[in-house]
């Protein structure tokens, strides 16, 4: 059995650890609240962009898609229609550090399983990593990354991710890959997240039938083609950025949950050590009393 001093030292050490994890839990909770608010605001923007784009393409979508017509350097055929898939692009979003429970392991394990099931060799896909954990994971396994982005802020702005977002749309336009997916953990609530693989390119979630009754709402200046020239790639970029914001929110939730679990575990350890300390102290007192009584009896 450990001595009283050893138990006291362990209790003090565990209490300090508990204070640290409690503080980290509160920090993560604060970050989560901010991320949820930011994510909600962004969803309003993304929804409006999708609505406008759907309305703009309501009458021209079929014509543009069938002709492969190019306007302002944007090939609508490649942006809107599936083409034969020779290579697939994947953006894998993880955190830059640890202390987030099983957040990263869930993403990486399921991504690797998907790659092994869907592809015969590494020549069939292109990987881009957001987050140091994922980048280091793939590098350690000899997987070549087309691009990696590390050290994002807690609420990343579009400027922070502009390079990787713009680069992926350009790579798609240049046929480096023929479709693009984003692999990340979707934020469900503060206690859970869900692994998602979402198709970002080609754009396939626009339904012209949704906007048939709204065509008369729009006046175009300078022209519909010029507007679509900017809006189509912007919409694709907003989808990718939205996934990054969602993943960051899930990361904060995972960090908060992990630190709460650590704090609760530290509390349980302290309770167990306190019981052990009281028992050891009681045993020591009983031993002392026994020795005193024994000594007194010997003097009689």
PDB file of C-alpha atoms in Angstrom:
ATOM      1  CA  UNK A   1       0.000   0.000   0.000  1.00  0.00           C
ATOM      2  CA  UNK A   2       1.235   3.498  -0.852  1.00  0.00           C
ATOM      3  CA  UNK A   3       2.236   5.767   1.985  1.00  0.00           C
ATOM      4  CA  UNK A   4       0.092   8.678   3.140  1.00  0.00           C
ATOM      5  CA  UNK A   5       2.497  11.184   1.615  1.00  0.00           C
ATOM      6  CA  UNK A   6       2.438   9.383  -1.738  1.00  0.00           C
ATOM      7  CA  UNK A   7      -1.359   9.368  -1.784  1.00  0.00           C
ATOM      8  CA  UNK A   8      -1.504  13.044  -0.831  1.00  0.00           C
ATOM      9  CA  UNK A   9       0.919  13.871  -3.643  1.00  0.00           C
ATOM     10  CA  UNK A  10      -1.184  11.951  -6.165  1.00  0.00           C
ATOM     11  CA  UNK A  11      -4.367  13.700  -4.981  1.00  0.00           C
ATOM     12  CA  UNK A  12      -2.739  17.140  -5.322  1.00  0.00           C
ATOM     13  CA  UNK A  13      -1.368  16.283  -8.771  1.00  0.00           C
ATOM     14  CA  UNK A  14      -4.730  14.977  -9.997  1.00  0.00           C
ATOM     15  CA  UNK A  15      -6.501  18.071  -8.685  1.00  0.00           C
ATOM     16  CA  UNK A  16      -4.129  20.278 -10.686  1.00  0.00           C
ATOM     17  CA  UNK A  17      -4.790  18.189 -13.787  1.00  0.00           C
ATOM     18  CA  UNK A  18      -8.526  18.476 -13.168  1.00  0.00           C
ATOM     19  CA  UNK A  19      -8.250  22.257 -12.953  1.00  0.00           C
ATOM     20  CA  UNK A  20      -6.412  22.343 -16.283  1.00  0.00           C
ATOM     21  CA  UNK A  21      -8.902  20.098 -18.072  1.00  0.00           C
ATOM     22  CA  UNK A  22     -11.799  22.062 -16.598  1.00  0.00           C
ATOM     23  CA  UNK A  23     -10.326  25.309 -17.928  1.00  0.00           C
ATOM     24  CA  UNK A  24      -9.754  23.711 -21.359  1.00  0.00           C
ATOM     25  CA  UNK A  25     -13.347  22.465 -21.339  1.00  0.00           C
ATOM     26  CA  UNK A  26     -14.608  25.997 -20.730  1.00  0.00           C
ATOM     27  CA  UNK A  27     -12.384  27.382 -23.501  1.00  0.00           C
ATOM     28  CA  UNK A  28     -13.650  24.757 -25.960  1.00  0.00           C
ATOM     29  CA  UNK A  29     -17.235  25.474 -24.928  1.00  0.00           C
ATOM     30  CA  UNK A  30     -16.708  29.165 -25.657  1.00  0.00           C
ATOM     31  CA  UNK A  31     -15.166  28.376 -29.052  1.00  0.00           C
ATOM     32  CA  UNK A  32     -18.044  26.010 -29.835  1.00  0.00           C
ATOM     33  CA  UNK A  33     -20.651  28.670 -29.105  1.00  0.00           C
ATOM     34  CA  UNK A  34     -18.903  31.155 -31.393  1.00  0.00           C
ATOM     35  CA  UNK A  35     -18.501  28.554 -34.140  1.00  0.00           C
ATOM     36  CA  UNK A  36     -22.170  27.569 -33.993  1.00  0.00           C
ATOM     37  CA  UNK A  37     -23.210  31.209 -34.373  1.00  0.00           C
ATOM     38  CA  UNK A  38     -20.742  31.743 -37.224  1.00  0.00           C
ATOM     39  CA  UNK A  39     -21.825  28.532 -38.947  1.00  0.00           C
ATOM     40  CA  UNK A  40     -25.507  29.508 -38.705  1.00  0.00           C
ATOM     41  CA  UNK A  41     -24.795  32.901 -40.283  1.00  0.00           C
ATOM     42  CA  UNK A  42     -22.788  31.310 -43.080  1.00  0.00           C
ATOM     43  CA  UNK A  43     -25.581  28.849 -43.841  1.00  0.00           C
ATOM     44  CA  UNK A  44     -27.904  31.790 -44.483  1.00  0.00           C
ATOM     45  CA  UNK A  45     -25.414  33.180 -46.990  1.00  0.00           C
ATOM     46  CA  UNK A  46     -24.820  29.785 -48.650  1.00  0.00           C
ATOM     47  CA  UNK A  47     -28.545  29.164 -48.927  1.00  0.00           C
ATOM     48  CA  UNK A  48     -29.085  32.532 -50.600  1.00  0.00           C
ATOM     49  CA  UNK A  49     -26.243  31.973 -53.079  1.00  0.00           C
ATOM     50  CA  UNK A  50     -27.721  28.585 -53.983  1.00  0.00           C
ATOM     51  CA  UNK A  51     -31.176  30.136 -54.421  1.00  0.00           C
ATOM     52  CA  UNK A  52     -29.866  32.873 -56.697  1.00  0.00           C
ATOM     53  CA  UNK A  53     -27.769  30.453 -58.728  1.00  0.00           C
ATOM     54  CA  UNK A  54     -30.697  28.076 -59.121  1.00  0.00           C
ATOM     55  CA  UNK A  55     -32.870  30.923 -60.375  1.00  0.00           C
ATOM     56  CA  UNK A  56     -30.201  32.137 -62.788  1.00  0.00           C
ATOM     57  CA  UNK A  57     -29.687  28.715 -64.322  1.00  0.00           C
ATOM     58  CA  UNK A  58     -33.355  27.712 -64.382  1.00  0.00           C
ATOM     59  CA  UNK A  59     -33.830  28.246 -68.123  1.00  0.00           C
ATOM     60  CA  UNK A  60     -30.232  27.957 -69.381  1.00  0.00           C
ATOM     61  CA  UNK A  61     -28.946  24.980 -67.394  1.00  0.00           C
ATOM     62  CA  UNK A  62     -29.876  22.334 -69.940  1.00  0.00           C
ATOM     63  CA  UNK A  63     -28.634  24.395 -72.888  1.00  0.00           C
ATOM     64  CA  UNK A  64     -25.309  25.240 -71.259  1.00  0.00           C
ATOM     65  CA  UNK A  65     -24.738  21.692 -70.048  1.00  0.00           C
ATOM     66  CA  UNK A  66     -25.462  20.099 -73.419  1.00  0.00           C
ATOM     67  CA  UNK A  67     -23.359  22.502 -75.432  1.00  0.00           C
ATOM     68  CA  UNK A  68     -20.356  22.674 -73.152  1.00  0.00           C
ATOM     69  CA  UNK A  69     -20.376  26.372 -73.907  1.00  0.00           C
ATOM     70  CA  UNK A  70     -17.681  28.548 -72.390  1.00  0.00           C
ATOM     71  CA  UNK A  71     -18.418  32.023 -71.116  1.00  0.00           C
ATOM     72  CA  UNK A  72     -15.826  34.214 -69.473  1.00  0.00           C
ATOM     73  CA  UNK A  73     -13.386  31.316 -69.188  1.00  0.00           C
ATOM     74  CA  UNK A  74     -15.773  29.126 -67.207  1.00  0.00           C
ATOM     75  CA  UNK A  75     -16.733  25.847 -68.816  1.00  0.00           C
ATOM     76  CA  UNK A  76     -20.262  25.178 -67.670  1.00  0.00           C
ATOM     77  CA  UNK A  77     -20.183  21.671 -69.047  1.00  0.00           C
ATOM     78  CA  UNK A  78     -17.427  20.690 -66.602  1.00  0.00           C
ATOM     79  CA  UNK A  79     -18.924  22.648 -63.719  1.00  0.00           C
ATOM     80  CA  UNK A  80     -22.413  21.204 -63.979  1.00  0.00           C
ATOM     81  CA  UNK A  81     -22.192  17.786 -65.596  1.00  0.00           C
ATOM     82  CA  UNK A  82     -20.531  14.531 -64.660  1.00  0.00           C
ATOM     83  CA  UNK A  83     -17.666  13.483 -66.888  1.00  0.00           C
ATOM     84  CA  UNK A  84     -15.807  10.154 -67.088  1.00  0.00           C
ATOM     85  CA  UNK A  85     -13.911   9.774 -63.817  1.00  0.00           C
ATOM     86  CA  UNK A  86     -10.217   9.059 -64.279  1.00  0.00           C
ATOM     87  CA  UNK A  87      -9.148  10.543 -60.948  1.00  0.00           C
ATOM     88  CA  UNK A  88     -11.031  11.575 -57.815  1.00  0.00           C
ATOM     89  CA  UNK A  89     -10.033  14.442 -55.555  1.00  0.00           C
ATOM     90  CA  UNK A  90     -10.490  14.313 -51.784  1.00  0.00           C
ATOM     91  CA  UNK A  91     -10.125  17.087 -49.227  1.00  0.00           C
ATOM     92  CA  UNK A  92      -9.648  15.519 -45.786  1.00  0.00           C
ATOM     93  CA  UNK A  93     -10.292  17.859 -42.844  1.00  0.00           C
ATOM     94  CA  UNK A  94      -8.786  17.081 -39.424  1.00  0.00           C
ATOM     95  CA  UNK A  95      -7.532  19.108 -36.471  1.00  0.00           C
ATOM     96  CA  UNK A  96      -3.993  20.434 -36.083  1.00  0.00           C
ATOM     97  CA  UNK A  97      -3.502  18.971 -32.617  1.00  0.00           C
ATOM     98  CA  UNK A  98      -4.806  16.420 -30.173  1.00  0.00           C
ATOM     99  CA  UNK A  99      -6.998  16.615 -27.056  1.00  0.00           C
ATOM    100  CA  UNK A 100     -10.129  16.129 -29.176  1.00  0.00           C
ATOM    101  CA  UNK A 101     -10.963  12.528 -28.287  1.00  0.00           C
ATOM    102  CA  UNK A 102     -11.676  10.259 -31.238  1.00  0.00           C
ATOM    103  CA  UNK A 103     -12.360  13.144 -33.630  1.00  0.00           C
ATOM    104  CA  UNK A 104      -9.329  12.589 -35.860  1.00  0.00           C
ATOM    105  CA  UNK A 105      -9.153   8.808 -35.650  1.00  0.00           C
ATOM    106  CA  UNK A 106     -12.759   8.523 -36.809  1.00  0.00           C
ATOM    107  CA  UNK A 107     -12.115  10.644 -39.915  1.00  0.00           C
ATOM    108  CA  UNK A 108      -8.822   9.021 -40.867  1.00  0.00           C
ATOM    109  CA  UNK A 109      -9.932   5.450 -40.285  1.00  0.00           C
ATOM    110  CA  UNK A 110     -13.094   5.808 -42.351  1.00  0.00           C
ATOM    111  CA  UNK A 111     -11.311   7.768 -45.081  1.00  0.00           C
ATOM    112  CA  UNK A 112      -8.644   5.066 -45.450  1.00  0.00           C
ATOM    113  CA  UNK A 113     -11.324   2.375 -45.555  1.00  0.00           C
ATOM    114  CA  UNK A 114     -13.155   4.294 -48.282  1.00  0.00           C
ATOM    115  CA  UNK A 115      -9.990   4.756 -50.349  1.00  0.00           C
ATOM    116  CA  UNK A 116      -9.114   1.064 -50.089  1.00  0.00           C
ATOM    117  CA  UNK A 117     -12.649   0.004 -51.049  1.00  0.00           C
ATOM    118  CA  UNK A 118     -13.186   2.455 -53.910  1.00  0.00           C
ATOM    119  CA  UNK A 119      -9.758   2.538 -55.549  1.00  0.00           C
ATOM    120  CA  UNK A 120      -7.326  -0.091 -56.786  1.00  0.00           C
ATOM    121  CA  UNK A 121      -4.247   2.136 -56.491  1.00  0.00           C
ATOM    122  CA  UNK A 122      -3.106   5.561 -55.300  1.00  0.00           C
ATOM    123  CA  UNK A 123      -2.950   6.695 -58.928  1.00  0.00           C
ATOM    124  CA  UNK A 124      -6.737   6.896 -58.973  1.00  0.00           C
ATOM    125  CA  UNK A 125      -7.076   9.721 -56.440  1.00  0.00           C
ATOM    126  CA  UNK A 126      -5.586  13.029 -55.326  1.00  0.00           C
ATOM    127  CA  UNK A 127      -5.501  13.999 -51.649  1.00  0.00           C
ATOM    128  CA  UNK A 128      -5.502  17.457 -50.098  1.00  0.00           C
ATOM    129  CA  UNK A 129      -5.240  17.783 -46.313  1.00  0.00           C
ATOM    130  CA  UNK A 130      -6.569  20.508 -44.048  1.00  0.00           C
ATOM    131  CA  UNK A 131      -5.132  20.058 -40.553  1.00  0.00           C
ATOM    132  CA  UNK A 132      -1.721  18.864 -39.384  1.00  0.00           C
ATOM    133  CA  UNK A 133      -2.969  15.579 -37.946  1.00  0.00           C
ATOM    134  CA  UNK A 134      -4.297  14.361 -41.265  1.00  0.00           C
ATOM    135  CA  UNK A 135      -1.279  15.643 -43.219  1.00  0.00           C
ATOM    136  CA  UNK A 136       1.155  13.855 -40.899  1.00  0.00           C
ATOM    137  CA  UNK A 137      -0.964  10.689 -40.971  1.00  0.00           C
ATOM    138  CA  UNK A 138      -0.878  10.414 -44.760  1.00  0.00           C
ATOM    139  CA  UNK A 139       2.790  11.364 -45.034  1.00  0.00           C
ATOM    140  CA  UNK A 140       3.726   8.668 -42.520  1.00  0.00           C
ATOM    141  CA  UNK A 141       2.059   6.129 -44.828  1.00  0.00           C
ATOM    142  CA  UNK A 142       3.815   7.351 -47.931  1.00  0.00           C
ATOM    143  CA  UNK A 143       0.758   9.057 -49.411  1.00  0.00           C
ATOM    144  CA  UNK A 144       1.651  12.087 -51.515  1.00  0.00           C
ATOM    145  CA  UNK A 145      -0.439  15.180 -50.855  1.00  0.00           C
ATOM    146  CA  UNK A 146      -1.286  17.670 -53.572  1.00  0.00           C
ATOM    147  CA  UNK A 147      -1.614  20.382 -50.907  1.00  0.00           C
ATOM    148  CA  UNK A 148      -1.794  20.750 -47.146  1.00  0.00           C
ATOM    149  CA  UNK A 149      -3.063  23.570 -44.951  1.00  0.00           C
ATOM    150  CA  UNK A 150      -2.185  23.832 -41.264  1.00  0.00           C
ATOM    151  CA  UNK A 151      -2.873  26.068 -38.265  1.00  0.00           C
ATOM    152  CA  UNK A 152      -6.322  27.376 -39.114  1.00  0.00           C
ATOM    153  CA  UNK A 153      -7.830  29.775 -36.601  1.00  0.00           C
ATOM    154  CA  UNK A 154     -10.731  28.722 -34.390  1.00  0.00           C
ATOM    155  CA  UNK A 155     -13.211  30.504 -36.657  1.00  0.00           C
ATOM    156  CA  UNK A 156     -11.432  30.434 -40.028  1.00  0.00           C
ATOM    157  CA  UNK A 157     -12.170  33.252 -42.419  1.00  0.00           C
ATOM    158  CA  UNK A 158     -12.500  32.670 -46.140  1.00  0.00           C
ATOM    159  CA  UNK A 159      -9.196  34.484 -46.670  1.00  0.00           C
ATOM    160  CA  UNK A 160      -7.408  31.791 -44.639  1.00  0.00           C
ATOM    161  CA  UNK A 161      -8.667  28.983 -46.858  1.00  0.00           C
ATOM    162  CA  UNK A 162      -8.929  30.916 -50.122  1.00  0.00           C
ATOM    163  CA  UNK A 163      -5.796  29.329 -51.599  1.00  0.00           C
ATOM    164  CA  UNK A 164      -6.819  25.708 -51.095  1.00  0.00           C
ATOM    165  CA  UNK A 165     -10.444  26.396 -52.043  1.00  0.00           C
ATOM    166  CA  UNK A 166      -9.533  28.283 -55.211  1.00  0.00           C
ATOM    167  CA  UNK A 167      -6.846  25.753 -56.074  1.00  0.00           C
ATOM    168  CA  UNK A 168      -9.247  22.809 -55.875  1.00  0.00           C
ATOM    169  CA  UNK A 169     -11.728  24.439 -58.250  1.00  0.00           C
ATOM    170  CA  UNK A 170      -8.859  25.259 -60.635  1.00  0.00           C
ATOM    171  CA  UNK A 171      -7.552  21.683 -60.431  1.00  0.00           C
ATOM    172  CA  UNK A 172     -11.015  20.462 -61.310  1.00  0.00           C
ATOM    173  CA  UNK A 173     -11.278  22.863 -64.244  1.00  0.00           C
ATOM    174  CA  UNK A 174      -7.847  21.713 -65.459  1.00  0.00           C
ATOM    175  CA  UNK A 175      -8.966  18.079 -65.137  1.00  0.00           C
ATOM    176  CA  UNK A 176      -6.365  17.147 -62.532  1.00  0.00           C
ATOM    177  CA  UNK A 177      -9.298  15.207 -61.103  1.00  0.00           C
ATOM    178  CA  UNK A 178     -12.818  14.701 -62.426  1.00  0.00           C
ATOM    179  CA  UNK A 179     -14.827  14.883 -59.217  1.00  0.00           C
ATOM    180  CA  UNK A 180     -14.186  16.305 -55.758  1.00  0.00           C
ATOM    181  CA  UNK A 181     -15.291  15.086 -52.341  1.00  0.00           C
ATOM    182  CA  UNK A 182     -14.755  16.526 -48.877  1.00  0.00           C
ATOM    183  CA  UNK A 183     -14.259  14.092 -45.961  1.00  0.00           C
ATOM    184  CA  UNK A 184     -14.933  15.538 -42.516  1.00  0.00           C
ATOM    185  CA  UNK A 185     -16.916  15.231 -39.302  1.00  0.00           C
ATOM    186  CA  UNK A 186     -20.269  17.015 -39.487  1.00  0.00           C
ATOM    187  CA  UNK A 187     -21.359  18.788 -36.303  1.00  0.00           C
ATOM    188  CA  UNK A 188     -24.621  17.280 -35.055  1.00  0.00           C
ATOM    189  CA  UNK A 189     -24.667  18.706 -31.523  1.00  0.00           C
ATOM    190  CA  UNK A 190     -22.282  19.319 -28.632  1.00  0.00           C
ATOM    191  CA  UNK A 191     -22.145  15.601 -27.833  1.00  0.00           C
ATOM    192  CA  UNK A 192     -21.906  13.982 -31.231  1.00  0.00           C
ATOM    193  CA  UNK A 193     -20.627  14.361 -34.779  1.00  0.00           C
ATOM    194  CA  UNK A 194     -21.065  12.335 -37.949  1.00  0.00           C
ATOM    195  CA  UNK A 195     -18.507  11.377 -40.585  1.00  0.00           C
ATOM    196  CA  UNK A 196     -19.475  12.703 -43.989  1.00  0.00           C
ATOM    197  CA  UNK A 197     -18.187  12.385 -47.528  1.00  0.00           C
ATOM    198  CA  UNK A 198     -19.854  15.119 -49.577  1.00  0.00           C
ATOM    199  CA  UNK A 199     -19.551  15.616 -53.324  1.00  0.00           C
ATOM    200  CA  UNK A 200     -18.589  19.202 -54.125  1.00  0.00           C
ATOM    201  CA  UNK A 201     -17.741  19.044 -57.824  1.00  0.00           C
ATOM    202  CA  UNK A 202     -19.259  18.792 -60.328  1.00  0.00           C
ATOM    203  CA  UNK A 203     -22.124  20.887 -58.972  1.00  0.00           C
ATOM    204  CA  UNK A 204     -25.076  18.531 -58.915  1.00  0.00           C
ATOM    205  CA  UNK A 205     -27.490  19.839 -56.293  1.00  0.00           C
ATOM    206  CA  UNK A 206     -29.186  22.540 -58.397  1.00  0.00           C
ATOM    207  CA  UNK A 207     -32.761  21.828 -59.406  1.00  0.00           C
ATOM    208  CA  UNK A 208     -34.064  24.316 -61.991  1.00  0.00           C
ATOM    209  CA  UNK A 209     -37.657  23.278 -61.235  1.00  0.00           C
ATOM    210  CA  UNK A 210     -37.330  25.010 -57.869  1.00  0.00           C
ATOM    211  CA  UNK A 211     -36.993  28.390 -59.547  1.00  0.00           C
ATOM    212  CA  UNK A 212     -39.369  28.241 -62.493  1.00  0.00           C
ATOM    213  CA  UNK A 213     -41.842  30.662 -60.942  1.00  0.00           C
ATOM    214  CA  UNK A 214     -39.174  33.215 -59.980  1.00  0.00           C
ATOM    215  CA  UNK A 215     -37.478  33.973 -63.283  1.00  0.00           C
ATOM    216  CA  UNK A 216     -39.164  37.346 -63.587  1.00  0.00           C
ATOM    217  CA  UNK A 217     -37.654  38.547 -60.302  1.00  0.00           C
ATOM    218  CA  UNK A 218     -34.176  39.154 -61.733  1.00  0.00           C
ATOM    219  CA  UNK A 219     -32.809  42.011 -63.836  1.00  0.00           C
ATOM    220  CA  UNK A 220     -29.292  41.325 -65.096  1.00  0.00           C
ATOM    221  CA  UNK A 221     -26.516  43.886 -65.195  1.00  0.00           C
ATOM    222  CA  UNK A 222     -24.196  43.577 -67.046  1.00  0.00           C
ATOM    223  CA  UNK A 223     -25.489  40.169 -68.205  1.00  0.00           C
ATOM    224  CA  UNK A 224     -26.578  36.789 -66.898  1.00  0.00           C
ATOM    225  CA  UNK A 225     -23.459  35.188 -68.398  1.00  0.00           C
ATOM    226  CA  UNK A 226     -21.133  37.634 -66.643  1.00  0.00           C
ATOM    227  CA  UNK A 227     -22.887  37.029 -63.333  1.00  0.00           C
ATOM    228  CA  UNK A 228     -22.707  33.258 -63.711  1.00  0.00           C
ATOM    229  CA  UNK A 229     -19.046  33.626 -64.616  1.00  0.00           C
ATOM    230  CA  UNK A 230     -18.468  34.769 -61.030  1.00  0.00           C
ATOM    231  CA  UNK A 231     -21.256  32.973 -59.219  1.00  0.00           C
ATOM    232  CA  UNK A 232     -20.709  29.357 -60.302  1.00  0.00           C
ATOM    233  CA  UNK A 233     -17.134  29.041 -59.006  1.00  0.00           C
ATOM    234  CA  UNK A 234     -18.094  31.136 -55.984  1.00  0.00           C
ATOM    235  CA  UNK A 235     -20.856  28.673 -55.164  1.00  0.00           C
ATOM    236  CA  UNK A 236     -18.479  25.725 -55.479  1.00  0.00           C
ATOM    237  CA  UNK A 237     -16.027  27.507 -53.189  1.00  0.00           C
ATOM    238  CA  UNK A 238     -18.779  28.262 -50.673  1.00  0.00           C
ATOM    239  CA  UNK A 239     -19.644  24.556 -50.471  1.00  0.00           C
ATOM    240  CA  UNK A 240     -16.045  23.684 -49.617  1.00  0.00           C
ATOM    241  CA  UNK A 241     -15.708  26.559 -47.156  1.00  0.00           C
ATOM    242  CA  UNK A 242     -18.986  25.576 -45.498  1.00  0.00           C
ATOM    243  CA  UNK A 243     -17.630  22.065 -44.905  1.00  0.00           C
ATOM    244  CA  UNK A 244     -14.500  23.547 -43.305  1.00  0.00           C
ATOM    245  CA  UNK A 245     -16.589  25.722 -40.954  1.00  0.00           C
ATOM    246  CA  UNK A 246     -18.790  22.733 -40.082  1.00  0.00           C
ATOM    247  CA  UNK A 247     -15.726  20.562 -39.395  1.00  0.00           C
ATOM    248  CA  UNK A 248     -14.193  23.225 -37.158  1.00  0.00           C
ATOM    249  CA  UNK A 249     -17.406  23.412 -35.148  1.00  0.00           C
ATOM    250  CA  UNK A 250     -17.368  19.625 -34.705  1.00  0.00           C
ATOM    251  CA  UNK A 251     -13.724  19.852 -33.606  1.00  0.00           C
ATOM    252  CA  UNK A 252     -14.565  22.327 -30.831  1.00  0.00           C
ATOM    253  CA  UNK A 253     -17.437  20.111 -29.689  1.00  0.00           C
ATOM    254  CA  UNK A 254     -15.117  17.093 -29.612  1.00  0.00           C
ATOM    255  CA  UNK A 255     -12.545  19.066 -27.618  1.00  0.00           C
ATOM    256  CA  UNK A 256     -15.156  20.149 -25.089  1.00  0.00           C
ATOM    257  CA  UNK A 257     -16.463  16.597 -24.702  1.00  0.00           C
ATOM    258  CA  UNK A 258     -12.956  15.165 -24.357  1.00  0.00           C
ATOM    259  CA  UNK A 259     -12.000  17.673 -21.665  1.00  0.00           C
ATOM    260  CA  UNK A 260     -15.271  17.099 -19.797  1.00  0.00           C
ATOM    261  CA  UNK A 261     -14.580  13.357 -19.816  1.00  0.00           C
ATOM    262  CA  UNK A 262     -11.033  13.986 -18.582  1.00  0.00           C
ATOM    263  CA  UNK A 263     -12.329  16.252 -15.806  1.00  0.00           C
ATOM    264  CA  UNK A 264     -14.916  13.672 -14.738  1.00  0.00           C
ATOM    265  CA  UNK A 265     -12.290  10.928 -14.745  1.00  0.00           C
ATOM    266  CA  UNK A 266      -9.966  13.071 -12.652  1.00  0.00           C
ATOM    267  CA  UNK A 267     -12.801  13.600 -10.174  1.00  0.00           C
ATOM    268  CA  UNK A 268     -13.345   9.840  -9.922  1.00  0.00           C
ATOM    269  CA  UNK A 269      -9.636   9.266  -9.354  1.00  0.00           C
ATOM    270  CA  UNK A 270      -9.562  11.923  -6.637  1.00  0.00           C
ATOM    271  CA  UNK A 271     -12.539  10.289  -4.908  1.00  0.00           C
ATOM    272  CA  UNK A 272     -10.856   6.873  -5.018  1.00  0.00           C
ATOM    273  CA  UNK A 273      -7.560   8.298  -3.760  1.00  0.00           C
ATOM    274  CA  UNK A 274      -9.346  10.152  -0.971  1.00  0.00           C
ATOM    275  CA  UNK A 275     -10.959   6.902   0.176  1.00  0.00           C
ATOM    276  CA  UNK A 276      -7.581   5.171   0.050  1.00  0.00           C
ATOM    277  CA  UNK A 277      -6.002   8.035   1.979  1.00  0.00           C
ATOM    278  CA  UNK A 278      -8.687   7.927   4.706  1.00  0.00           C
ATOM    279  CA  UNK A 279      -8.332   4.162   5.029  1.00  0.00           C
ATOM    280  CA  UNK A 280      -4.554   4.386   5.250  1.00  0.00           C
ATOM    281  CA  UNK A 281      -4.797   7.206   7.772  1.00  0.00           C
ATOM    282  CA  UNK A 282      -7.328   5.247   9.821  1.00  0.00           C
ATOM    283  CA  UNK A 283      -5.073   2.198   9.726  1.00  0.00           C
ATOM    284  CA  UNK A 284      -2.098   4.307  10.857  1.00  0.00           C
ATOM    285  CA  UNK A 285      -4.086   5.799  13.759  1.00  0.00           C
ATOM    286  CA  UNK A 286      -5.318   2.371  14.786  1.00  0.00           C
ATOM    287  CA  UNK A 287      -1.750   1.082  14.681  1.00  0.00           C
ATOM    288  CA  UNK A 288      -0.556   3.957  16.842  1.00  0.00           C
ATOM    289  CA  UNK A 289      -3.325   3.371  19.391  1.00  0.00           C
ATOM    290  CA  UNK A 290      -2.519  -0.338  19.457  1.00  0.00           C
ATOM    291  CA  UNK A 291       1.170   0.406  20.063  1.00  0.00           C
ATOM    292  CA  UNK A 292       0.333   2.875  22.847  1.00  0.00           C
ATOM    293  CA  UNK A 293      -2.008   0.400  24.527  1.00  0.00           C
ATOM    294  CA  UNK A 294       0.573  -2.351  24.110  1.00  0.00           C
ATOM    295  CA  UNK A 295       3.294  -0.169  25.593  1.00  0.00           C
ATOM    296  CA  UNK A 296       1.113   0.815  28.557  1.00  0.00           C
ATOM    297  CA  UNK A 297       0.263  -2.816  29.218  1.00  0.00           C
ATOM    298  CA  UNK A 298       3.930  -3.729  29.240  1.00  0.00           C
ATOM    299  CA  UNK A 299       4.639  -1.167  31.967  1.00  0.00           C
ATOM    300  CA  UNK A 300       2.013  -2.559  34.317  1.00  0.00           C
TER     301      UNK A 300
END
